[in-house]
Short mmCIF file of C-alpha atoms and ligand atoms in Angstrom, two decimals:
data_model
loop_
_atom_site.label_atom_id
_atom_site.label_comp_id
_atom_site.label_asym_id
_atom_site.label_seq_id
_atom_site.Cartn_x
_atom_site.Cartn_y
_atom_site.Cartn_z
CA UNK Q 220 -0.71 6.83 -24.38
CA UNK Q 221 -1.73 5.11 -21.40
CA UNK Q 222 -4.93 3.97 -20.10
CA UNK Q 223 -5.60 3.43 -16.15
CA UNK Q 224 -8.61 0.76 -15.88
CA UNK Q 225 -10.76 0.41 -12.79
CA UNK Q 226 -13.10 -1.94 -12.12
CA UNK Q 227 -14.69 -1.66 -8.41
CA UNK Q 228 -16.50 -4.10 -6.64
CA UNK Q 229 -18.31 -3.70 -3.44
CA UNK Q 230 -15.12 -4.22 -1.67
CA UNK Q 231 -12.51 -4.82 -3.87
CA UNK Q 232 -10.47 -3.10 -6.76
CA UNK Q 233 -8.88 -4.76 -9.92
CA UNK Q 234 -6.86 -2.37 -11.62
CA UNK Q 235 -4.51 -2.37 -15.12
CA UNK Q 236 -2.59 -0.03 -16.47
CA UNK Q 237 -2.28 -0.17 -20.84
CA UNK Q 238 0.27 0.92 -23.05
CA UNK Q 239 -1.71 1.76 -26.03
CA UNK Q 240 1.25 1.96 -28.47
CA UNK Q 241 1.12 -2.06 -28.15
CA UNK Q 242 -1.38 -2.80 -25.88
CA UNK Q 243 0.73 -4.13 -23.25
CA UNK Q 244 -0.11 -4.26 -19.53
CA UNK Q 245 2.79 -2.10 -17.68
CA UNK Q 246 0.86 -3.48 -14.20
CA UNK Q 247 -1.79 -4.88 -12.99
CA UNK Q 248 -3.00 -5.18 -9.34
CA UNK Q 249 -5.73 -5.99 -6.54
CA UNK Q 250 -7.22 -3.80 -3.69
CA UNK Q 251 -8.93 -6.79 -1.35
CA UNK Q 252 -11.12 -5.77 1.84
CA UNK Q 253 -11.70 -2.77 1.35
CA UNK Q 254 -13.67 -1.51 4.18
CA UNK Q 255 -13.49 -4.14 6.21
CA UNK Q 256 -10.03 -5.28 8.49
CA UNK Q 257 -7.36 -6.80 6.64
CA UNK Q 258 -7.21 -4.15 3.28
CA UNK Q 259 -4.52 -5.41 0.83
CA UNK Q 260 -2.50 -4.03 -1.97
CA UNK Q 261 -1.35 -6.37 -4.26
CA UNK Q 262 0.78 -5.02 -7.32
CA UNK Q 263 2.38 -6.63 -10.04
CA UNK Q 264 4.38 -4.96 -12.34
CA UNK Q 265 5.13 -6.29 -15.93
CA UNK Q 266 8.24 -8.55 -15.69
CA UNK Q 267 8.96 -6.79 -12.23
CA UNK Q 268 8.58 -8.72 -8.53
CA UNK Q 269 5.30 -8.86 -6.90
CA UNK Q 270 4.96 -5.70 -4.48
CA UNK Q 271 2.12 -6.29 -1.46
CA UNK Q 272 1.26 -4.11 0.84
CA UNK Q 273 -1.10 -4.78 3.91
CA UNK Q 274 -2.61 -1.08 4.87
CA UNK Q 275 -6.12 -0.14 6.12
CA UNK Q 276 -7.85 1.47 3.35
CA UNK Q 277 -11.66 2.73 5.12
CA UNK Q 278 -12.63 3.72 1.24
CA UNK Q 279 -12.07 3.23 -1.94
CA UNK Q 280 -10.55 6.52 -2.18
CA UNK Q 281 -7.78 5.05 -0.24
CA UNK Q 282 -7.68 1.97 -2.34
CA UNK Q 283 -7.50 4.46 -5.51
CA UNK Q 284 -4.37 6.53 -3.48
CA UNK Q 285 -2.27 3.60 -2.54
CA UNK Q 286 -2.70 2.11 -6.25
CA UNK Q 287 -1.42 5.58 -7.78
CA UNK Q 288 1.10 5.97 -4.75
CA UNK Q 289 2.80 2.14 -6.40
CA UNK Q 290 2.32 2.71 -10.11
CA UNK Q 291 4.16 5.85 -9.42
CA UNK Q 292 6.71 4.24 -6.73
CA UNK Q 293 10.68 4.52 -7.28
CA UNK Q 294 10.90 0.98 -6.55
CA UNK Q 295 7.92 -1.16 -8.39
CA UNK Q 296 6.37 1.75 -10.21
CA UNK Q 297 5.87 1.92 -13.70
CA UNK Q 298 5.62 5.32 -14.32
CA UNK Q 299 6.88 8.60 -13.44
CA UNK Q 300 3.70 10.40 -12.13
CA UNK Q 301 0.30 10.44 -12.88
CA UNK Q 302 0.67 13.08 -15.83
CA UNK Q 303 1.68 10.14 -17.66
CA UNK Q 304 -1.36 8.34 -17.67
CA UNK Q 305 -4.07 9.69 -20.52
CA UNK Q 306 -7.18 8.77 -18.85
CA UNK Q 307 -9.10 6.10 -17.22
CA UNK Q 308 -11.56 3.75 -18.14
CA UNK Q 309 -13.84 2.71 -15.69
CA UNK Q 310 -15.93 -0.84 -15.76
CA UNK Q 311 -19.62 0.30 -14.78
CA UNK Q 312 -21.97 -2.75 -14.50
CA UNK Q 313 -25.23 -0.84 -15.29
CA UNK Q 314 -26.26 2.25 -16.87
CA UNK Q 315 -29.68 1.41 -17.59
CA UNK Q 316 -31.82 1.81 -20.83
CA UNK Q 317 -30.02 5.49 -21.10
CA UNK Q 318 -26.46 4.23 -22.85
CA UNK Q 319 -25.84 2.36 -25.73
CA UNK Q 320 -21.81 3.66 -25.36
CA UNK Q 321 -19.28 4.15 -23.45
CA UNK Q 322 -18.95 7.82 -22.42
CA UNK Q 323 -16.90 10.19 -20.51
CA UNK Q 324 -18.07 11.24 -16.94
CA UNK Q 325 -20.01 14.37 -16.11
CA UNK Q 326 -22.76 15.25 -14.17
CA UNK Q 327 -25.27 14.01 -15.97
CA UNK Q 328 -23.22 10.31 -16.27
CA UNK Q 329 -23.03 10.19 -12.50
CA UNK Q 330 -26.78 10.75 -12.14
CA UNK Q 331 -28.01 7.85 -14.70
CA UNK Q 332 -24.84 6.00 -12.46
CA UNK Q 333 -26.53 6.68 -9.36
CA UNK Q 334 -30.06 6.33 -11.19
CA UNK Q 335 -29.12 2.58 -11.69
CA UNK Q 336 -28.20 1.69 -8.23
CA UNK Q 337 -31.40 0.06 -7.36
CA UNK Q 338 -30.73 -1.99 -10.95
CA UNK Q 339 -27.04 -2.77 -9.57
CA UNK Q 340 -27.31 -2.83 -5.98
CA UNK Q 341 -23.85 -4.66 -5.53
CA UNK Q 342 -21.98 -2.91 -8.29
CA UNK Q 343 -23.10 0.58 -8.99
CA UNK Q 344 -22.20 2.03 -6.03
CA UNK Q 345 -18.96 1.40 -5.83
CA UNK Q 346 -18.12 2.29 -9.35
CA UNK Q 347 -19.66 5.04 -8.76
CA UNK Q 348 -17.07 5.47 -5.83
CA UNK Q 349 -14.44 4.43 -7.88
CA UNK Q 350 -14.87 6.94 -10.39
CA UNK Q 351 -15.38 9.63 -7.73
CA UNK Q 352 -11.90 8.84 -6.33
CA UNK Q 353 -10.50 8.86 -9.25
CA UNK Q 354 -11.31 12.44 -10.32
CA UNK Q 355 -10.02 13.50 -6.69
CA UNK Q 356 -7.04 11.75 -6.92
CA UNK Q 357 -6.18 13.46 -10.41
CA UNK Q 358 -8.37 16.57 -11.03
CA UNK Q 359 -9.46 17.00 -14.97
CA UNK Q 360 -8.25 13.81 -16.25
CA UNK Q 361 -10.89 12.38 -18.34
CA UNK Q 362 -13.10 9.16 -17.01
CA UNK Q 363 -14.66 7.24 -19.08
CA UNK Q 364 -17.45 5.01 -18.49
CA UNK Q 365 -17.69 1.30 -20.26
CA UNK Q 366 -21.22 0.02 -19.40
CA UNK Q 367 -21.58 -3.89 -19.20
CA UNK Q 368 -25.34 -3.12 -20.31
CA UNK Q 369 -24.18 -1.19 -22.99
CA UNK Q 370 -24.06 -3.94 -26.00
CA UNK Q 371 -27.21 -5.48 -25.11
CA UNK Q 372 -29.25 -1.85 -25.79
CA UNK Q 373 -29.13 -2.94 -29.82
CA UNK Q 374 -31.24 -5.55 -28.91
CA UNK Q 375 -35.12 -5.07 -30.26
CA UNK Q 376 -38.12 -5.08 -28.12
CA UNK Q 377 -39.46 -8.79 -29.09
CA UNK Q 378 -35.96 -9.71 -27.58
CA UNK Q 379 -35.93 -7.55 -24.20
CA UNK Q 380 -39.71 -7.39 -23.17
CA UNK Q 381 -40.50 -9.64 -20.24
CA UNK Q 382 -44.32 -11.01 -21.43
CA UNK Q 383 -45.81 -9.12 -18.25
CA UNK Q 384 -48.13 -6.30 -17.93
CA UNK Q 385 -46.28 -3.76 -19.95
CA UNK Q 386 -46.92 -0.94 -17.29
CA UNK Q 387 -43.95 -2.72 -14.84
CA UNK Q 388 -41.34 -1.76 -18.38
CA UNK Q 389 -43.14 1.80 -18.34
CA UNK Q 390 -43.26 2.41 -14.83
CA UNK Q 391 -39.74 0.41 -13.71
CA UNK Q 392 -38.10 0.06 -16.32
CA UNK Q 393 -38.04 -3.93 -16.49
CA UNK Q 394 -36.69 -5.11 -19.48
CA UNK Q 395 -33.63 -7.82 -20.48
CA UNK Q 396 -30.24 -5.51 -20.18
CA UNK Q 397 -27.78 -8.52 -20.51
CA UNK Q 398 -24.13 -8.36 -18.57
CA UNK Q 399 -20.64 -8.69 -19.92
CA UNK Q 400 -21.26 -6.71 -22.52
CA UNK Q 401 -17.87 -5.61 -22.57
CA UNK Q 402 -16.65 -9.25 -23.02
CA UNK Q 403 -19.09 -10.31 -25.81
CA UNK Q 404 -18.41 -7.31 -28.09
CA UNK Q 405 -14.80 -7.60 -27.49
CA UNK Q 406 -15.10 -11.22 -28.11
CA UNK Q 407 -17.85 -10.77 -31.25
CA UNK Q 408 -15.52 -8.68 -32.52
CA UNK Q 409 -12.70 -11.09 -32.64
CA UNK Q 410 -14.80 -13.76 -34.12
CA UNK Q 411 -15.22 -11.29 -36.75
CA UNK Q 412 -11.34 -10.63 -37.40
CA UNK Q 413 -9.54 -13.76 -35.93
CA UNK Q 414 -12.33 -15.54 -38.22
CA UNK Q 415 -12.22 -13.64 -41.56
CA UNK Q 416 -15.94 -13.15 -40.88
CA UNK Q 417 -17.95 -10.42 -43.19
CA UNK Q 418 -17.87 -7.66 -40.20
CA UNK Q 419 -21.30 -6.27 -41.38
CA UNK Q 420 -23.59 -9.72 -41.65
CA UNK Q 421 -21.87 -11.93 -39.38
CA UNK Q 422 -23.70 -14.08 -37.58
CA UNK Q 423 -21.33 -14.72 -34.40
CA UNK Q 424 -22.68 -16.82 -31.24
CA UNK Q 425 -20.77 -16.17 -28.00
CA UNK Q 426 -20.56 -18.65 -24.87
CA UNK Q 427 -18.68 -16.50 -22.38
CA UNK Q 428 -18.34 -19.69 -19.59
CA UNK Q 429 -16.91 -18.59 -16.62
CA UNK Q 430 -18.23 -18.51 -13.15
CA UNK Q 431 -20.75 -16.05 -14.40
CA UNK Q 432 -22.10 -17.53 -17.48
CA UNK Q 433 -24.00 -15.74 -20.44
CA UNK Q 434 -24.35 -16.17 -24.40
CA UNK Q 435 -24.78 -13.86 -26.96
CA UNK Q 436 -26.25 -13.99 -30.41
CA UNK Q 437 -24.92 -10.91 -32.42
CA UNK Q 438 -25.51 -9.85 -36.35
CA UNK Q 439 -22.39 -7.58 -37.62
CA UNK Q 440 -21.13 -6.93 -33.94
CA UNK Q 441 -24.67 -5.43 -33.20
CA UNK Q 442 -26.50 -8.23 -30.20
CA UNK Q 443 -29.29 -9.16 -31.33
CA UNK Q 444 -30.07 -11.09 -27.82
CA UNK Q 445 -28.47 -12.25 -24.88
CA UNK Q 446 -29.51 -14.32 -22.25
CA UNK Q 447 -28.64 -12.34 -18.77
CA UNK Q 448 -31.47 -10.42 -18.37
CA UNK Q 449 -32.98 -7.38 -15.56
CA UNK Q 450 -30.27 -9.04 -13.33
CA UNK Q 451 -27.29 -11.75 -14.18
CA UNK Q 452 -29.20 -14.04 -12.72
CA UNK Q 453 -31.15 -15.16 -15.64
CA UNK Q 454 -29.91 -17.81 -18.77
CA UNK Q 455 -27.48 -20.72 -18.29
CA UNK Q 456 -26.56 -22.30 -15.22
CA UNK Q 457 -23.75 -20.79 -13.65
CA UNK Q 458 -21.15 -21.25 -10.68
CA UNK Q 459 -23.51 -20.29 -7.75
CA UNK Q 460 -26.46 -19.04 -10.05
CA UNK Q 461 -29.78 -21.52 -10.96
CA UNK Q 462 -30.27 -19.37 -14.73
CA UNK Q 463 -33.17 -20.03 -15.87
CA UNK Q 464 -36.33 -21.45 -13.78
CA UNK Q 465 -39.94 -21.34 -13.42
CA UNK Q 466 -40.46 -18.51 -11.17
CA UNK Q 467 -43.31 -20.53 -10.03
CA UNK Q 468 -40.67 -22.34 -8.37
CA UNK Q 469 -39.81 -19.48 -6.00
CA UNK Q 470 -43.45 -19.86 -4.10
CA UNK Q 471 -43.36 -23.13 -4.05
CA UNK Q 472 -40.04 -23.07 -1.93
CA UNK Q 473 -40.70 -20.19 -0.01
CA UNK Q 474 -44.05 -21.94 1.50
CA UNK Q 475 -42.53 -24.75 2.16
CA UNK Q 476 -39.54 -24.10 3.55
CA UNK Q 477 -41.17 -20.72 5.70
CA UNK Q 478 -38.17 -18.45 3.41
CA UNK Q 479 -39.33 -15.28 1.86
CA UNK Q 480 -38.42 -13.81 -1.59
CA UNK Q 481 -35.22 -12.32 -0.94
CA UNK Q 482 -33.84 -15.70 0.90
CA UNK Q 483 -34.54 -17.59 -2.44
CA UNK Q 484 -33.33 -14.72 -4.26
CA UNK Q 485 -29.86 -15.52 -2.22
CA UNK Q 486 -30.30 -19.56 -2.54
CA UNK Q 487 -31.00 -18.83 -6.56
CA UNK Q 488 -27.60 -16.48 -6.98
CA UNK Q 489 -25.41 -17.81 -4.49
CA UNK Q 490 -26.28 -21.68 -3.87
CA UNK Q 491 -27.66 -22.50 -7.18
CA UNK Q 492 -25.54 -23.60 -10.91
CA UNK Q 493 -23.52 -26.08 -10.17
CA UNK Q 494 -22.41 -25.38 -6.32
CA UNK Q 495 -26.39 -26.41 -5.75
CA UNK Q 496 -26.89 -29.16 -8.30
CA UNK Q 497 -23.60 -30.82 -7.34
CA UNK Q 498 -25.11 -31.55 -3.48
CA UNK Q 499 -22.83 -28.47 -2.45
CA UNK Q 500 -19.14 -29.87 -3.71
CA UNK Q 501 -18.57 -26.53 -5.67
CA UNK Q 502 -18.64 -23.93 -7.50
CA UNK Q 503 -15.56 -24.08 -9.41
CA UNK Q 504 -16.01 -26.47 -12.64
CA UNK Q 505 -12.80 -28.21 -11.85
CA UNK Q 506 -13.61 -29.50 -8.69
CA UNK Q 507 -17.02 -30.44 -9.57
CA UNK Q 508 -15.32 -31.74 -13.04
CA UNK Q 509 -12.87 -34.14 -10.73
CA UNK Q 510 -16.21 -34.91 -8.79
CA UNK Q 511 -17.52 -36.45 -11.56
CA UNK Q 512 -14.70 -38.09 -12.81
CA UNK Q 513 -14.62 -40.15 -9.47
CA UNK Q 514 -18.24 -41.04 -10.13
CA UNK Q 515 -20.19 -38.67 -8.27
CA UNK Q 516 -23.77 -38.70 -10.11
CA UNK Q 517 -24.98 -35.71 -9.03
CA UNK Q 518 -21.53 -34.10 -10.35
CA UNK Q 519 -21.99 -35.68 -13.40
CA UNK Q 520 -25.16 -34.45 -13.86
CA UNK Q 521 -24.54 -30.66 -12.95
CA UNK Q 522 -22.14 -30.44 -15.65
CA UNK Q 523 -24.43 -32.14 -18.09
CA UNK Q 524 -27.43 -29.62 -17.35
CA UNK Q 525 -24.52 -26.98 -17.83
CA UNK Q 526 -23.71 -28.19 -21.70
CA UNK Q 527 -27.13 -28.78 -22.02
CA UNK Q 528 -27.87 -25.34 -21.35
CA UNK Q 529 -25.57 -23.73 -23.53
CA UNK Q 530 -26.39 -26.19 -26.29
CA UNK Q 531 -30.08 -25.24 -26.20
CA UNK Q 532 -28.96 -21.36 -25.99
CA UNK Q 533 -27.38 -21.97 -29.56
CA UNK Q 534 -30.11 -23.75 -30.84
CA UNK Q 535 -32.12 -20.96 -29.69
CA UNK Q 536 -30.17 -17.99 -31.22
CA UNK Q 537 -29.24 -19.66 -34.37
CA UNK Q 538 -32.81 -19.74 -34.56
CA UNK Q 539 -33.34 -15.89 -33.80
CA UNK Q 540 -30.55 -14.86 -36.14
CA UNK Q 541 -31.81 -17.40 -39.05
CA UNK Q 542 -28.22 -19.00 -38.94
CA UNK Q 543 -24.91 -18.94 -36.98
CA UNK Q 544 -21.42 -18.16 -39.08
CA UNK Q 545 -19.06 -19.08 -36.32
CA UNK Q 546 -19.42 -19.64 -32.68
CA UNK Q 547 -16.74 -18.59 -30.05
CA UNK Q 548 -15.81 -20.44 -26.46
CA UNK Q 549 -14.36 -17.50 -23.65
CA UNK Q 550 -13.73 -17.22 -20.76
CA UNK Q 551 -12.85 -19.99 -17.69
CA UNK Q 552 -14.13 -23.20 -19.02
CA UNK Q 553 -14.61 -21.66 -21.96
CA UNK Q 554 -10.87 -20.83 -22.47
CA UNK Q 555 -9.69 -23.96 -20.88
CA UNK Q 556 -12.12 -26.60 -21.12
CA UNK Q 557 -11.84 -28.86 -24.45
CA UNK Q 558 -14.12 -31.50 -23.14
CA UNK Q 559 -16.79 -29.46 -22.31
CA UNK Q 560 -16.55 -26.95 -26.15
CA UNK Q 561 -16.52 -30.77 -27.82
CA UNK Q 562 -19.41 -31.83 -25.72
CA UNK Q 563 -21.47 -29.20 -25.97
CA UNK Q 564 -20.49 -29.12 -29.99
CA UNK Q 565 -20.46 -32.80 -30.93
CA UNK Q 566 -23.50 -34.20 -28.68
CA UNK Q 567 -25.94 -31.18 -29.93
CA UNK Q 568 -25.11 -28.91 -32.85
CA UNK Q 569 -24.22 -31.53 -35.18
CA UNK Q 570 -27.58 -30.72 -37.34
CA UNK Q 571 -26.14 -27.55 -37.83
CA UNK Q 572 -23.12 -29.14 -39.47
CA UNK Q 573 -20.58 -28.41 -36.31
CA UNK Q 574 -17.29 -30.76 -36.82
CA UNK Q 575 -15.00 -30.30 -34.08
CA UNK Q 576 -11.33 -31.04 -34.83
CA UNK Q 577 -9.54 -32.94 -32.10
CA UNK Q 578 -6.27 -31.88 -32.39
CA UNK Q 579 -7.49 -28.07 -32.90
CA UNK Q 580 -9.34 -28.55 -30.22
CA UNK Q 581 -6.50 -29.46 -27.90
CA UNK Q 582 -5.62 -25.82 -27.01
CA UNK Q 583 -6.06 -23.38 -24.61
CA UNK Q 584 -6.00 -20.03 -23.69
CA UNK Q 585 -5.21 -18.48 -27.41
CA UNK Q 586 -7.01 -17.71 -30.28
CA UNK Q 587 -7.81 -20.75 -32.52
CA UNK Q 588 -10.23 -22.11 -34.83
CA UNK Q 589 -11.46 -25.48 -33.36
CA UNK Q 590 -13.86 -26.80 -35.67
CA UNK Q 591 -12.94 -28.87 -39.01
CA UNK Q 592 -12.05 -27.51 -42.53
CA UNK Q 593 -15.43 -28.82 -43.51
CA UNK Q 594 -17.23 -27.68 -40.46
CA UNK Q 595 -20.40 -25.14 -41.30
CA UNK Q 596 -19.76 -22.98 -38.97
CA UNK Q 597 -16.89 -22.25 -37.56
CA UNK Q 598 -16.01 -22.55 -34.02
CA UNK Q 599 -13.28 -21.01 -32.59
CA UNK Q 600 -11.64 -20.31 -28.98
CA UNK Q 601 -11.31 -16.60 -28.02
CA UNK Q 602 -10.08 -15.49 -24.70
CA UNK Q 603 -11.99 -12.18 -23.41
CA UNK Q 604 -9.91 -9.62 -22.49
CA UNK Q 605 -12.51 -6.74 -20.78
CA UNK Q 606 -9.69 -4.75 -19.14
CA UNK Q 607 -8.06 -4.39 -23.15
CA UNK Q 608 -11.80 -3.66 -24.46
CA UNK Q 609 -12.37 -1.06 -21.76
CA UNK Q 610 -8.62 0.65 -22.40
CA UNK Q 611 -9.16 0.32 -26.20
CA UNK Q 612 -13.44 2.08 -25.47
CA UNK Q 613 -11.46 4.65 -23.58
CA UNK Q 614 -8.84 5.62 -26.26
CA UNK Q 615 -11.48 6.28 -28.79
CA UNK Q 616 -13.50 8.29 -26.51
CA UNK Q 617 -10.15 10.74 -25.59
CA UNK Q 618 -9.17 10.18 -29.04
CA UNK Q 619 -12.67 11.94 -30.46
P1 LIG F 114 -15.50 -15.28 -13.36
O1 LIG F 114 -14.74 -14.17 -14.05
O2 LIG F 114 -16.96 -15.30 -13.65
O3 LIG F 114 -15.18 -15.44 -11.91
P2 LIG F 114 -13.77 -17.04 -14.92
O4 LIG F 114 -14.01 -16.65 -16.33
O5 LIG F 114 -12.48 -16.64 -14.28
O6 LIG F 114 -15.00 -16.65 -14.00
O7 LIG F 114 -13.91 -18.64 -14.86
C1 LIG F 114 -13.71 -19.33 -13.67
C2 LIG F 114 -14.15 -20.77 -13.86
O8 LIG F 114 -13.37 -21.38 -14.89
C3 LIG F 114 -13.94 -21.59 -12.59
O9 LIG F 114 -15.14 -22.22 -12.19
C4 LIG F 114 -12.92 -22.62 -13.02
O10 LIG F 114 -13.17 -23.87 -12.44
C5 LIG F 114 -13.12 -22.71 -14.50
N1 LIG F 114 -11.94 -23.30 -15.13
C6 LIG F 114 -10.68 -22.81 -15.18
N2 LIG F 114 -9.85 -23.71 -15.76
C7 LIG F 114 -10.60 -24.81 -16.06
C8 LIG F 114 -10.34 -26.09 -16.66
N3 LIG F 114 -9.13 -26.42 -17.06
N4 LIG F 114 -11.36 -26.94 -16.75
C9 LIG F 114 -12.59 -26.64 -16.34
N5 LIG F 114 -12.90 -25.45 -15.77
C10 LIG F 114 -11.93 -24.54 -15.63
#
């Protein structure tokens, strides 16, 4: 069996296609500007020469044509049509308080889809789109959509009410939906396995660190909080993104610098994290990293508030789960960083009883166990894999 995954931004389109018999990637590939001038196709197959193909592509339809057109191609194709592919699982960012699952597409999918737009401004549409082209492109196969909300909808009300006047949840909708679901449940559920962890009481803490940057507390696989909230803007500090601030802050800018709302809104998501903190070096954590290195100060102290952050997130949801089994480092600096897991682990959570191991620690990339033999909880290095947790969502759906 083979699963076709889709994940659709505003103007772009990251694709994979999955054997399921071993989970391998038989291709994998990038539609860039779509929309705009300059479209591109790259495609990759697996163990095969990279195939690009500059080509204006007006929609994502297009995109979703030219993408079949190479899996399918004599030359760099991977298959021999699209029969061969069982379905396709689409990455949908939001899908509102309505789904706690994934699901497969119908009517009634596409409306809560389309519902969510004003929650998902950016993303919504165009998986909408990209689900829309897809059931052109190959009539009655099934679509299945993986919600990045979806995980955070076990969460209990003390965890996703906002303390304001309840009527703006009853009328709007306003509540904490967390983001990258996909990747915390994927990489909750590793903890669980990779960490011989009891998969019904677990108590698994996941630091997803990557340019977008959110933590999860989860009990048995089930979140029990998470700290993106109506929007990813909320929680630690990010690449481009403040997290969390006083929103009291927000006026006080605004009236002195003459901005309105949706200016600081910008400046909070897009000049914020580190990018802001650092005086505007970056926001990639290796530049700002070599920054600091050099002695830049204000460097230095971006990626201190950064550990700081996530160290106070633990604190915080080892707290709300009464305890913390194992905790689990993913994504970017997550993956790749050992300074920053043995900072964040060695200068805060040793009242928990966290005891890095060095020479565990000294690994990247692949599963591991990083803490010591005689660490309380254990602390281990999982690297995410969303397109593999939406491929494995969508087998069990067509599976059912
Ligand atoms: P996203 O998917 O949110 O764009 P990623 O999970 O791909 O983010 O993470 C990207 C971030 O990971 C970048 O800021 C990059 O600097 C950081 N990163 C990658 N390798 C390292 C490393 N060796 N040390 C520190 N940061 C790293």
């Amino acid at each position: 069996m083979k699963i076709f995954v889709v994940n659709c931004g505003s103007s772009s389109l990251k694709y994979q296609l999955i054997d399921m018999e071993n989970e391998s990637v038989l291709a994998k590939g990038l539609c860039e500007r779509i929309g705009i001038e300059g479209s591109k196709l790259t495609h990759t197959p697996s163990g095969g020469e990279k195939f690009e193909k500059e080509t204006p592509m007006p929609s994502h339809k297009d995109a979703i044509k030219l993408v079949l057109e190479a899996l399918t191609d004599k030359d760099h194709g991977v298959i021999e049509n699209t029969d061969d592919i069982t379905a396709v699982g689409h990455r949908v960012l939001h899908g509102g308080n309505i789904y706690t699952d994934s699901i497969q597409v119908n009517d009634d999918v596409k409306k809560v889809i389309r519902e969510c737009f004003d929650l998902g401004p950016l993303h919504n549409p165009a998986n909408l789109i990209g689900i829309e082209a897809c059931e052109a492109a190959m009539p009655g196969k099934p679509n299945i959509a993986v919600f990045d909300t979806a995980f955070g909808m076990s969460m209990k009300e003390k965890a996703y009410l906002y303390a304001i006047p309840s009527e703006y949840y009853e009328k709007y909708k306003v509540r904490r939906y967390g983001f990258h679901g996909t990747s915390h449940k994927f990489v909750s559920g590793e903890a669980i396995k990779f960490g011989g962890l009891d998969p019904k009481t677990a108590k698994v803490i996941v630091c997803h660190l990557g340019n977008g940057a959110s933590i999860s507390a989860s009990i048995g696989g089930k979140c029990v909080d998470t700290s993106m909230g109506l929007t990813p803007l909320e929680g630690l500090i990010m690449g481009t993104r403040s997290g969390d601030i006083d929103p009291a802050v927000l006026q006080f800018i605004c009236n002195h610098e003459n901005i309105d709302v949706n200016e600081m809104l910008t400046i909070l998501n897009k000049k914020s994290g580190i990018l802001g903190m650092s005086g505007g070096i970056s926001s990639d954590f290796r530049d700002v990293g070599k920054a600091a290195d050099e002695g830049n100060e204000k460097a230095k102290n971006a990626l201190e508030a950064f550990r700081y952050r996530v160290a106070k997130y633990i604190g915080a949801y080892a707290a709300a789960m009464n305890g913390v089994d194992a905790i689990a480092f993913t994504a970017g600096v997550g993956e790749n960083d050992k300074e920053a897991r043995k900072l964040i682990c060695e200068e805060y959570l040793g009242y928990l009883g966290v005891k890095i191991d060095d020479d565990a620690n000294n690994v990247r990339g692949k599963n591991a166990v990083i803490s010591a033999p005689d660490s309380k909880v254990k602390v281990m290095l999982l690297p995410t894999n969303e397109e593999l947790a939406i491929a494995r969502e969508t087998l069990e759906i067509v599976s059912k």
